[in-house]
Amino acid sequence: MADLQSYFILFIIWLISTFFIRFLFKFTRAKPNLPPTPFALPIIGHLHLLAPIPHQAFHKLSLKYGPIIRLFLGSVPCIVSCSPETAKEFLKTNENSFLDRPQNSAVDYLTYGSKDFSFAPYGSYWKFMKKIIMSQLLNGTTLDLLLPVRHDEINCFMKLLSQKAKGGKAVDLDGELVKMTNNVISRMLMSERCSEDENEAGEMKKLVTEIAEITGKFNLSDYIWFCKNLDLQGFGKRLKDIRARFDALIERIMKEHEEARKQKKMGEVKDLLHILLDIAEDESMEIKLSRENIKAFILDVFAAGTDTSAITTEWALAELINHPNIMRKAVEEIDQVVGKNRLLQESDIPNLPYLQAIVKETLRLHPTGPMILRQSTEDCTVAGYHIPANTTIFVNVWALGRDPNHWENPLEFRPERFEKNQLDVRGQHFHMLPFGSGRRMCPGTSLALHVVHATLGAMIQCFEWKAGKDGNLTSVDMEEGLGITLPRANPLVCVPVARLDPIPFSI
């Protein structure tokens, strides 16, 4: 009996000791060194800190908490990077840990379950599409073959501006630039000019606008865990309507292309859809492209290629209107290199370093992709901090362009800063990443730069610009609007005044 009592006492001591040791271990074990974080509210986390414009709010937080911050957007853990040094660690040093993109319910649905390229998970399909894009779809040879399309659309745009100038009428440059870039993308992709048919033109332009709007809106179901299966904001109905309309439009165009292929009525230069159909029919390809893959890729190109080029051109002209001395210097360069008897061409751009500097300075201050989004696939250490797997990463490109440690007078629009250095915009310099960096950077960089340089150059070669509906403003506001692609808060409205008579339209 005494032995039993002794065993019982020993058992109690062991039990208490075990609980005590575990308790001590729980509170004394080393916790991972996580980035600093502001005070969070229940359920919504730090969502209240992001209004009205997230990239501006992130930058403001970084001034207080440092260049790398941990946030909870609802129940979603996030890390924000606001310095070139931390951006480099995320996008280059530890790139293999951050090659996925976070999933968004709107994007996932519109891209047929992430069957596109931009948001597809990093893996065999994504690698296959990257190889196809760089070797066939957006390589130098294809862009050169489709050069006449871009020239023709810029020429049509210049004729429109000339008509407005003759009548002394104002131009809503936001709408007209989007229409022009939409036509460029549409003709390069599908050999169809959206504005040829007013119904289809309006439909495609409307679709692009609606897609940009709904994918950039905050959706409760993406961030608040108990709202995951609820559609409190009515997004579901809108998404079904948008995808159904897009699908019907693209199906018609795909069927026309397939019929033309059967009858061998294709032109000498294949558009991108013909190239994609060739790939889909090629049995030797390691991955078979489905119709949904093709449609999702087309959606990618329209969404990424229409707004971005138009917005960059609009921001650049706004800056030039506010800085007439820079405008005069740009016009003098164009007159000297191109002359006054022909329209500026893409082939002139290498000989126009000041025009290139203006575009770089515009992309620094007004990057159309203000944030790079990634998703961590494994635990990692960045800047000495522990970054857990399944964390959404925001690299604040907008903030990088304003970093006082890398830019002298960073808020000043000064293209001359690019005249004495070879700083590029293609992801190698981490204080300027308008097109991203690394394996997942934008594959359409060359196309975008061609369109922006040629359009902006022609606009300032042929016209003077008077701001306002009546042309009586001496400057324009530079307020940013809401959206995923950094639009202006107020569209740029100007009266063009011909500075060359006659306007040297290309033939």
Short mmCIF file of C-alpha atoms in Angstrom, two decimals:
data_model
loop_
_atom_site.label_atom_id
_atom_site.label_comp_id
_atom_site.label_asym_id
_atom_site.label_seq_id
_atom_site.Cartn_x
_atom_site.Cartn_y
_atom_site.Cartn_z
CA MET A 1 0.00 0.00 0.00
CA ALA A 2 2.87 2.35 0.88
CA ASP A 3 4.51 1.53 -2.47
CA LEU A 4 1.28 2.40 -4.29
CA GLN A 5 1.08 5.70 -2.41
CA SER A 6 4.71 6.48 -3.31
CA TYR A 7 4.09 5.73 -6.97
CA PHE A 8 1.02 7.98 -6.89
CA ILE A 9 3.03 10.87 -5.36
CA LEU A 10 5.78 10.38 -7.96
CA PHE A 11 3.16 10.39 -10.73
CA ILE A 12 1.67 13.67 -9.43
CA ILE A 13 5.15 15.25 -9.21
CA TRP A 14 5.92 14.08 -12.78
CA LEU A 15 2.59 15.45 -14.06
CA ILE A 16 3.03 18.84 -12.40
CA SER A 17 6.65 19.04 -13.54
CA THR A 18 5.65 18.25 -17.12
CA PHE A 19 2.99 20.98 -17.20
CA PHE A 20 5.37 23.46 -15.53
CA ILE A 21 8.21 22.76 -17.97
CA ARG A 22 5.88 23.06 -20.96
CA PHE A 23 4.50 26.32 -19.56
CA LEU A 24 8.01 27.72 -19.12
CA PHE A 25 9.03 26.56 -22.61
CA LYS A 26 6.02 28.21 -24.17
CA PHE A 27 6.86 31.61 -22.73
CA THR A 28 10.65 31.45 -22.83
CA ARG A 29 11.34 29.84 -26.20
CA ALA A 30 12.75 32.15 -28.86
CA LYS A 31 10.03 33.68 -31.01
CA PRO A 32 10.76 34.44 -34.67
CA ASN A 33 11.93 37.98 -35.30
CA LEU A 34 8.91 39.38 -37.14
CA PRO A 35 8.82 42.84 -38.78
CA PRO A 36 7.33 45.74 -36.79
CA THR A 37 3.58 46.14 -36.94
CA PRO A 38 1.10 48.90 -36.04
CA PHE A 39 -1.77 48.30 -33.61
CA ALA A 40 -4.43 46.09 -35.23
CA LEU A 41 -8.18 46.09 -34.71
CA PRO A 42 -10.19 42.90 -34.19
CA ILE A 43 -11.44 41.20 -37.39
CA ILE A 44 -10.34 43.95 -39.82
CA GLY A 45 -6.70 44.01 -38.70
CA HIS A 46 -5.02 47.01 -40.35
CA LEU A 47 -7.53 47.60 -43.14
CA HIS A 48 -8.54 50.91 -41.59
CA LEU A 49 -5.02 52.25 -42.23
CA LEU A 50 -5.13 51.79 -46.02
CA ALA A 51 -7.63 54.45 -47.07
CA PRO A 52 -7.84 56.19 -49.41
CA ILE A 53 -4.94 55.04 -51.63
CA PRO A 54 -3.01 51.95 -50.40
CA HIS A 55 0.46 52.68 -51.82
CA GLN A 56 0.41 56.17 -50.29
CA ALA A 57 -0.77 54.74 -46.95
CA PHE A 58 1.98 52.08 -46.99
CA HIS A 59 4.59 54.78 -47.65
CA LYS A 60 3.29 56.87 -44.74
CA LEU A 61 3.45 53.83 -42.42
CA SER A 62 7.02 53.08 -43.52
CA LEU A 63 8.13 56.54 -42.40
CA LYS A 64 7.09 55.56 -38.86
CA TYR A 65 7.75 51.81 -38.68
CA GLY A 66 10.63 51.34 -41.12
CA PRO A 67 11.11 49.95 -44.64
CA ILE A 68 9.57 46.55 -43.91
CA ILE A 69 6.22 46.28 -42.09
CA ARG A 70 3.95 43.40 -41.06
CA LEU A 71 0.21 43.98 -41.52
CA PHE A 72 -2.99 41.98 -41.34
CA LEU A 73 -5.51 42.89 -44.01
CA GLY A 74 -8.45 41.29 -42.29
CA SER A 75 -7.23 37.75 -41.68
CA VAL A 76 -4.61 37.85 -44.45
CA PRO A 77 -0.98 38.22 -43.22
CA CYS A 78 0.99 40.69 -45.33
CA ILE A 79 4.46 42.19 -45.51
CA VAL A 80 5.09 45.62 -47.07
CA SER A 81 8.49 46.53 -48.53
CA CYS A 82 9.16 50.25 -49.03
CA SER A 83 12.90 50.50 -49.66
CA PRO A 84 15.15 49.49 -52.58
CA GLU A 85 17.25 47.32 -50.27
CA THR A 86 14.33 45.22 -49.00
CA ALA A 87 12.82 45.12 -52.49
CA LYS A 88 16.05 43.58 -53.77
CA GLU A 89 15.96 40.92 -51.05
CA PHE A 90 12.39 39.94 -51.94
CA LEU A 91 12.74 40.08 -55.72
CA LYS A 92 16.32 38.96 -56.30
CA THR A 93 18.20 37.55 -53.29
CA ASN A 94 15.28 35.37 -52.14
CA GLU A 95 13.33 35.34 -55.41
CA ASN A 96 12.73 31.57 -55.31
CA SER A 97 10.63 32.01 -52.17
CA PHE A 98 8.41 34.69 -53.73
CA LEU A 99 7.58 33.53 -57.26
CA ASP A 100 3.83 33.03 -56.75
CA ARG A 101 1.19 35.74 -56.84
CA PRO A 102 -1.57 36.06 -54.23
CA GLN A 103 -4.96 34.86 -55.40
CA ASN A 104 -7.82 37.29 -55.81
CA SER A 105 -11.34 35.91 -56.27
CA ALA A 106 -12.18 38.40 -59.03
CA VAL A 107 -9.00 37.75 -61.02
CA ASP A 108 -9.31 33.99 -60.48
CA TYR A 109 -12.84 33.94 -61.90
CA LEU A 110 -12.16 36.28 -64.83
CA THR A 111 -9.08 34.26 -65.86
CA TYR A 112 -11.01 30.97 -65.88
CA GLY A 113 -9.39 29.75 -62.66
CA SER A 114 -5.98 31.44 -63.07
CA LYS A 115 -5.42 29.85 -66.49
CA ASP A 116 -3.76 33.02 -67.70
CA PHE A 117 -0.07 33.94 -67.52
CA SER A 118 0.12 36.91 -65.14
CA PHE A 119 -1.58 35.24 -62.16
CA ALA A 120 -0.90 31.57 -62.87
CA PRO A 121 0.99 29.76 -60.09
CA TYR A 122 4.70 29.41 -60.71
CA GLY A 123 5.26 25.99 -62.22
CA SER A 124 5.49 24.05 -65.48
CA TYR A 125 2.57 25.83 -67.20
CA TRP A 126 3.85 29.28 -66.23
CA LYS A 127 7.38 28.42 -67.43
CA PHE A 128 5.99 27.12 -70.71
CA MET A 129 3.97 30.30 -71.31
CA LYS A 130 6.92 32.53 -70.40
CA LYS A 131 9.06 30.73 -72.99
CA ILE A 132 6.33 31.09 -75.64
CA ILE A 133 5.79 34.77 -74.87
CA MET A 134 9.46 35.67 -75.03
CA SER A 135 10.28 33.51 -78.07
CA GLN A 136 7.18 34.03 -80.23
CA LEU A 137 4.51 36.43 -78.95
CA LEU A 138 6.33 39.53 -77.68
CA ASN A 139 9.86 39.01 -79.00
CA GLY A 140 11.64 41.61 -81.12
CA THR A 141 10.82 39.94 -84.44
CA THR A 142 7.06 39.83 -83.78
CA LEU A 143 7.02 43.41 -82.51
CA ASP A 144 8.87 44.54 -85.65
CA LEU A 145 6.41 42.72 -87.90
CA LEU A 146 3.50 44.42 -86.13
CA LEU A 147 5.15 47.85 -86.23
CA PRO A 148 2.86 49.11 -89.06
CA VAL A 149 -0.14 48.51 -86.80
CA ARG A 150 1.27 50.77 -84.11
CA HIS A 151 2.27 53.45 -86.62
CA ASP A 152 -1.19 53.39 -88.22
CA GLU A 153 -3.00 53.80 -84.90
CA ILE A 154 -0.76 56.68 -83.80
CA ASN A 155 -1.37 58.28 -87.19
CA CYS A 156 -5.15 57.96 -86.73
CA PHE A 157 -4.82 59.48 -83.27
CA MET A 158 -2.82 62.41 -84.64
CA LYS A 159 -5.47 63.05 -87.29
CA LEU A 160 -8.11 63.20 -84.57
CA LEU A 161 -6.01 65.73 -82.65
CA SER A 162 -5.52 67.75 -85.83
CA GLN A 163 -9.29 67.94 -86.34
CA LYS A 164 -9.75 69.09 -82.75
CA ALA A 165 -7.02 71.71 -83.21
CA LYS A 166 -8.66 73.11 -86.35
CA GLY A 167 -11.93 73.50 -84.47
CA GLY A 168 -10.29 74.81 -81.32
CA LYS A 169 -11.95 72.00 -79.37
CA ALA A 170 -10.76 70.36 -76.19
CA VAL A 171 -9.72 66.69 -76.04
CA ASP A 172 -10.37 64.30 -73.16
CA LEU A 173 -6.95 62.67 -73.39
CA ASP A 174 -7.81 59.98 -70.86
CA GLY A 175 -10.56 58.57 -73.09
CA GLU A 176 -8.81 59.11 -76.42
CA LEU A 177 -5.49 57.62 -75.33
CA VAL A 178 -7.23 54.54 -73.93
CA LYS A 179 -9.12 54.16 -77.21
CA MET A 180 -5.88 54.38 -79.18
CA THR A 181 -3.94 51.89 -77.04
CA ASN A 182 -6.97 49.58 -77.02
CA ASN A 183 -6.94 49.63 -80.82
CA VAL A 184 -3.20 48.93 -80.90
CA ILE A 185 -3.59 45.91 -78.62
CA SER A 186 -6.71 44.69 -80.41
CA ARG A 187 -5.11 44.81 -83.86
CA MET A 188 -1.88 43.20 -82.69
CA LEU A 189 -3.82 40.45 -80.93
CA MET A 190 -6.73 39.82 -83.27
CA SER A 191 -6.34 41.97 -86.40
CA GLU A 192 -9.48 43.88 -85.44
CA ARG A 193 -9.71 47.58 -84.74
CA CYS A 194 -12.15 47.93 -81.86
CA SER A 195 -13.33 51.35 -82.97
CA GLU A 196 -14.22 50.06 -86.44
CA ASP A 197 -17.55 48.84 -85.11
CA GLU A 198 -18.98 51.29 -82.59
CA ASN A 199 -20.90 48.57 -80.76
CA GLU A 200 -17.89 46.29 -80.39
CA ALA A 201 -15.59 49.25 -79.73
CA GLY A 202 -17.74 50.40 -76.89
CA GLU A 203 -18.10 46.86 -75.58
CA MET A 204 -14.37 46.07 -75.56
CA LYS A 205 -13.42 49.44 -74.06
CA LYS A 206 -16.18 49.06 -71.46
CA LEU A 207 -15.01 45.55 -70.61
CA VAL A 208 -11.40 46.67 -70.14
CA THR A 209 -12.56 49.51 -67.87
CA GLU A 210 -14.85 47.25 -65.84
CA ILE A 211 -12.16 44.57 -65.44
CA ALA A 212 -9.63 47.13 -64.18
CA GLU A 213 -12.22 48.54 -61.79
CA ILE A 214 -13.50 45.31 -60.27
CA THR A 215 -10.07 43.68 -59.90
CA GLY A 216 -8.82 46.76 -58.09
CA LYS A 217 -11.73 47.00 -55.67
CA PHE A 218 -11.59 45.72 -52.12
CA ASN A 219 -13.57 42.50 -51.76
CA LEU A 220 -14.55 41.52 -48.21
CA SER A 221 -14.62 37.82 -49.07
CA ASP A 222 -10.89 37.91 -49.94
CA TYR A 223 -9.81 39.31 -46.59
CA ILE A 224 -12.39 38.57 -43.85
CA TRP A 225 -12.35 34.82 -43.19
CA PHE A 226 -16.02 34.42 -42.18
CA CYS A 227 -17.11 36.31 -45.34
CA LYS A 228 -15.24 33.86 -47.62
CA ASN A 229 -18.38 32.19 -48.98
CA LEU A 230 -20.57 35.29 -48.85
CA ASP A 231 -21.08 37.82 -51.66
CA LEU A 232 -21.97 40.82 -49.50
CA GLN A 233 -20.91 43.38 -52.14
CA GLY A 234 -22.55 41.73 -55.13
CA PHE A 235 -19.23 41.02 -56.84
CA GLY A 236 -20.29 37.54 -57.93
CA LYS A 237 -23.12 38.71 -60.17
CA ARG A 238 -20.97 41.41 -61.78
CA LEU A 239 -18.09 39.00 -62.40
CA LYS A 240 -20.36 36.48 -64.10
CA ASP A 241 -21.75 39.22 -66.35
CA ILE A 242 -18.31 40.60 -67.29
CA ARG A 243 -16.81 37.19 -68.06
CA ALA A 244 -19.86 36.10 -70.05
CA ARG A 245 -19.65 39.22 -72.24
CA PHE A 246 -15.89 38.89 -72.67
CA ASP A 247 -16.20 35.19 -73.46
CA ALA A 248 -18.88 35.77 -76.12
CA LEU A 249 -16.79 38.48 -77.82
CA ILE A 250 -13.55 36.47 -77.83
CA GLU A 251 -15.31 33.24 -78.90
CA ARG A 252 -16.65 35.00 -81.99
CA ILE A 253 -13.19 36.31 -82.90
CA MET A 254 -11.53 32.93 -82.26
CA LYS A 255 -14.05 31.16 -84.49
CA GLU A 256 -13.42 33.69 -87.27
CA HIS A 257 -9.69 33.05 -86.98
CA GLU A 258 -10.21 29.29 -87.03
CA GLU A 259 -12.36 29.56 -90.15
CA ALA A 260 -9.75 31.76 -91.85
CA ARG A 261 -7.09 29.19 -91.01
CA LYS A 262 -9.14 26.41 -92.61
CA GLN A 263 -9.55 28.47 -95.76
CA LYS A 264 -5.92 29.64 -95.58
CA LYS A 265 -7.01 33.29 -95.71
CA MET A 266 -4.40 34.46 -93.23
CA GLY A 267 -2.31 37.50 -94.12
CA GLU A 268 1.45 37.52 -94.45
CA VAL A 269 1.84 38.76 -90.88
CA LYS A 270 0.17 36.63 -88.23
CA ASP A 271 -1.48 38.34 -85.29
CA LEU A 272 -0.88 37.02 -81.76
CA LEU A 273 -4.09 34.99 -81.74
CA HIS A 274 -3.00 33.10 -84.86
CA ILE A 275 0.32 32.35 -83.18
CA LEU A 276 -1.49 31.08 -80.07
CA LEU A 277 -3.74 28.86 -82.21
CA ASP A 278 -0.64 27.47 -83.96
CA ILE A 279 0.81 26.58 -80.56
CA ALA A 280 -2.47 25.01 -79.40
CA GLU A 281 -2.54 22.77 -82.50
CA ASP A 282 1.14 21.78 -82.29
CA GLU A 283 1.22 18.21 -80.95
CA SER A 284 4.95 18.46 -80.20
CA MET A 285 4.42 21.07 -77.48
CA GLU A 286 5.05 19.79 -73.94
CA ILE A 287 1.88 21.50 -72.72
CA LYS A 288 -1.40 21.68 -74.58
CA LEU A 289 -3.02 25.11 -74.62
CA SER A 290 -6.79 25.02 -74.04
CA ARG A 291 -9.29 27.58 -75.31
CA GLU A 292 -9.55 28.92 -71.79
CA ASN A 293 -5.77 29.38 -71.61
CA ILE A 294 -5.89 31.42 -74.83
CA LYS A 295 -8.86 33.52 -73.68
CA ALA A 296 -7.24 34.17 -70.30
CA PHE A 297 -4.00 35.27 -71.98
CA ILE A 298 -5.91 37.64 -74.26
CA LEU A 299 -7.59 39.09 -71.18
CA ASP A 300 -4.14 39.58 -69.61
CA VAL A 301 -2.83 41.50 -72.60
CA PHE A 302 -5.88 43.75 -72.86
CA ALA A 303 -5.94 44.49 -69.13
CA ALA A 304 -2.18 45.07 -68.85
CA GLY A 305 -1.53 46.76 -72.18
CA THR A 306 -4.39 49.22 -72.58
CA ASP A 307 -4.60 51.35 -69.44
CA THR A 308 -0.91 51.31 -68.56
CA SER A 309 0.48 52.87 -71.76
CA ALA A 310 -2.36 55.39 -71.94
CA ILE A 311 -1.96 56.46 -68.30
CA THR A 312 1.82 56.85 -68.60
CA THR A 313 1.42 59.07 -71.68
CA GLU A 314 -1.24 61.14 -69.90
CA TRP A 315 0.94 61.63 -66.79
CA ALA A 316 3.94 62.58 -68.95
CA LEU A 317 2.03 65.25 -70.88
CA ALA A 318 0.59 66.62 -67.62
CA GLU A 319 4.12 67.00 -66.22
CA LEU A 320 5.30 68.72 -69.42
CA ILE A 321 2.41 71.20 -69.27
CA ASN A 322 3.41 72.04 -65.70
CA HIS A 323 7.08 72.35 -66.73
CA PRO A 324 7.12 74.38 -69.99
CA ASN A 325 10.93 74.66 -69.96
CA ILE A 326 11.18 70.85 -70.11
CA MET A 327 8.55 70.80 -72.87
CA ARG A 328 10.59 73.33 -74.91
CA LYS A 329 13.78 71.29 -74.49
CA ALA A 330 11.98 68.12 -75.66
CA VAL A 331 10.50 69.87 -78.70
CA GLU A 332 13.91 71.31 -79.65
CA GLU A 333 15.45 67.82 -79.52
CA ILE A 334 12.69 66.36 -81.73
CA ASP A 335 12.96 69.22 -84.24
CA GLN A 336 16.71 68.73 -84.46
CA VAL A 337 16.63 64.94 -84.82
CA VAL A 338 13.35 64.34 -86.70
CA GLY A 339 12.72 67.69 -88.35
CA LYS A 340 9.34 69.18 -89.25
CA ASN A 341 8.55 67.35 -92.47
CA ARG A 342 7.74 63.90 -91.14
CA LEU A 343 6.12 62.36 -88.08
CA LEU A 344 8.35 60.94 -85.36
CA GLN A 345 8.79 57.15 -85.70
CA GLU A 346 9.81 54.39 -83.29
CA SER A 347 13.15 54.18 -85.11
CA ASP A 348 13.90 57.76 -83.96
CA ILE A 349 13.63 56.93 -80.25
CA PRO A 350 17.27 55.77 -79.74
CA ASN A 351 18.36 59.21 -81.01
CA LEU A 352 16.08 61.10 -78.59
CA PRO A 353 17.72 60.69 -75.17
CA TYR A 354 15.83 63.59 -73.58
CA LEU A 355 12.47 62.14 -74.61
CA GLN A 356 13.59 58.83 -73.09
CA ALA A 357 14.57 60.66 -69.90
CA ILE A 358 11.11 62.28 -69.70
CA VAL A 359 9.45 58.86 -69.91
CA LYS A 360 11.78 57.42 -67.26
CA GLU A 361 11.09 60.34 -64.92
CA THR A 362 7.35 59.87 -65.49
CA LEU A 363 7.61 56.16 -64.65
CA ARG A 364 9.62 57.01 -61.52
CA LEU A 365 6.99 59.40 -60.13
CA HIS A 366 3.88 57.79 -61.61
CA PRO A 367 4.47 54.04 -62.02
CA THR A 368 1.33 52.56 -63.55
CA GLY A 369 1.86 49.46 -61.43
CA PRO A 370 2.38 51.15 -58.04
CA MET A 371 2.81 47.84 -56.19
CA ILE A 372 4.32 44.45 -57.00
CA LEU A 373 2.38 41.59 -55.42
CA ARG A 374 3.96 38.25 -54.52
CA GLN A 375 3.11 35.31 -52.25
CA SER A 376 5.69 33.52 -50.09
CA THR A 377 5.80 29.77 -50.69
CA GLU A 378 8.14 28.96 -47.79
CA ASP A 379 9.55 30.48 -44.63
CA CYS A 380 12.31 32.95 -45.38
CA THR A 381 14.48 35.63 -43.78
CA VAL A 382 14.50 39.12 -45.28
CA ALA A 383 16.41 42.07 -43.77
CA GLY A 384 16.88 39.97 -40.62
CA TYR A 385 13.14 39.40 -40.22
CA HIS A 386 11.27 36.11 -40.37
CA ILE A 387 8.77 35.98 -43.26
CA PRO A 388 6.37 33.02 -42.87
CA ALA A 389 5.07 30.98 -45.78
CA ASN A 390 1.69 31.95 -47.28
CA THR A 391 2.25 35.64 -46.65
CA THR A 392 1.21 38.27 -49.21
CA ILE A 393 4.09 40.58 -50.14
CA PHE A 394 3.60 44.18 -51.32
CA VAL A 395 6.67 45.84 -52.85
CA ASN A 396 5.77 49.52 -52.98
CA VAL A 397 7.16 50.68 -56.34
CA TRP A 398 5.64 54.14 -55.86
CA ALA A 399 7.63 54.58 -52.63
CA LEU A 400 10.88 53.34 -54.24
CA GLY A 401 10.73 56.21 -56.73
CA ARG A 402 10.52 58.66 -53.84
CA ASP A 403 13.32 57.24 -51.69
CA PRO A 404 15.47 60.23 -50.63
CA ASN A 405 18.49 57.93 -50.11
CA HIS A 406 18.58 57.16 -53.84
CA TRP A 407 17.01 60.23 -55.45
CA GLU A 408 18.03 63.86 -55.06
CA ASN A 409 14.91 66.01 -54.54
CA PRO A 410 12.69 62.97 -55.22
CA LEU A 411 9.40 64.89 -55.56
CA GLU A 412 10.78 67.13 -58.28
CA PHE A 413 10.10 66.28 -61.94
CA ARG A 414 13.59 66.51 -63.42
CA PRO A 415 14.40 64.34 -66.48
CA GLU A 416 17.98 65.62 -66.43
CA ARG A 417 18.72 63.20 -63.59
CA PHE A 418 18.73 60.41 -66.23
CA GLU A 419 21.02 62.14 -68.71
CA LYS A 420 24.26 61.30 -66.87
CA ASN A 421 23.52 57.69 -65.95
CA GLN A 422 22.39 54.54 -67.67
CA LEU A 423 19.70 53.67 -65.13
CA ASP A 424 17.21 51.37 -66.81
CA VAL A 425 13.56 50.53 -66.10
CA ARG A 426 13.86 46.79 -66.76
CA GLY A 427 14.16 45.54 -63.20
CA GLN A 428 17.92 45.78 -62.60
CA HIS A 429 17.84 48.92 -60.43
CA PHE A 430 15.74 48.38 -57.34
CA HIS A 431 14.96 52.04 -56.67
CA MET A 432 12.97 52.07 -59.92
CA LEU A 433 10.81 49.06 -60.81
CA PRO A 434 7.88 50.25 -62.98
CA PHE A 435 7.73 46.90 -64.79
CA GLY A 436 8.71 44.66 -61.87
CA SER A 437 11.85 42.56 -61.62
CA GLY A 438 13.09 39.02 -62.02
CA ARG A 439 11.30 36.10 -63.61
CA ARG A 440 7.82 37.56 -63.10
CA MET A 441 8.48 41.04 -64.40
CA CYS A 442 6.21 42.37 -67.17
CA PRO A 443 6.98 40.64 -70.49
CA GLY A 444 5.40 43.53 -72.43
CA THR A 445 7.96 46.13 -71.35
CA SER A 446 9.39 46.69 -74.84
CA LEU A 447 5.94 47.04 -76.40
CA ALA A 448 4.83 49.52 -73.73
CA LEU A 449 7.95 51.66 -74.14
CA HIS A 450 7.59 51.70 -77.95
CA VAL A 451 3.98 52.91 -77.71
CA VAL A 452 4.59 55.53 -75.00
CA HIS A 453 7.69 57.06 -76.59
CA ALA A 454 6.22 57.22 -80.10
CA THR A 455 2.84 58.58 -78.94
CA LEU A 456 4.19 61.21 -76.55
CA GLY A 457 6.89 62.25 -79.02
CA ALA A 458 4.39 62.77 -81.84
CA MET A 459 2.00 64.68 -79.56
CA ILE A 460 4.62 67.25 -78.53
CA GLN A 461 6.21 67.37 -81.99
CA CYS A 462 2.99 68.44 -83.68
CA PHE A 463 1.04 70.37 -81.03
CA GLU A 464 1.23 72.86 -78.24
CA TRP A 465 -1.08 72.01 -75.36
CA LYS A 466 -3.40 74.42 -73.55
CA ALA A 467 -4.81 72.93 -70.35
CA GLY A 468 -8.51 72.99 -69.53
CA LYS A 469 -11.73 72.82 -71.56
CA ASP A 470 -11.17 76.37 -72.74
CA GLY A 471 -7.39 76.16 -72.80
CA ASN A 472 -7.09 78.85 -70.14
CA LEU A 473 -5.30 76.94 -67.36
CA THR A 474 -1.61 77.54 -66.78
CA SER A 475 -1.15 74.22 -64.97
CA VAL A 476 -2.94 70.96 -64.22
CA ASP A 477 -3.41 69.13 -60.92
CA MET A 478 -1.35 66.03 -60.25
CA GLU A 479 -3.71 64.24 -57.87
CA GLU A 480 -3.75 60.45 -58.07
CA GLY A 481 -6.99 58.55 -58.47
CA LEU A 482 -8.19 55.19 -57.23
CA GLY A 483 -7.38 52.05 -59.18
CA ILE A 484 -4.98 49.20 -59.68
CA THR A 485 -3.03 51.09 -62.39
CA LEU A 486 -2.52 54.55 -60.80
CA PRO A 487 -4.85 56.72 -62.92
CA ARG A 488 -5.12 60.49 -62.56
CA ALA A 489 -7.89 61.64 -60.23
CA ASN A 490 -9.05 64.10 -62.89
CA PRO A 491 -8.70 63.19 -66.58
CA LEU A 492 -6.40 65.47 -68.54
CA VAL A 493 -8.47 67.76 -70.76
CA CYS A 494 -6.54 70.02 -73.16
CA VAL A 495 -6.94 72.08 -76.30
CA PRO A 496 -4.31 71.09 -78.91
CA VAL A 497 -2.83 73.92 -80.99
CA ALA A 498 -1.00 72.88 -84.16
CA ARG A 499 2.64 73.97 -84.12
CA LEU A 500 3.38 72.44 -87.53
CA ASP A 501 1.29 73.34 -90.57
CA PRO A 502 0.61 71.08 -92.29
CA ILE A 503 0.85 68.26 -89.72
CA PRO A 504 3.44 65.80 -91.16
CA PHE A 505 1.28 62.67 -91.07
CA SER A 506 3.04 59.47 -92.03
CA ILE A 507 1.74 57.60 -95.06
#
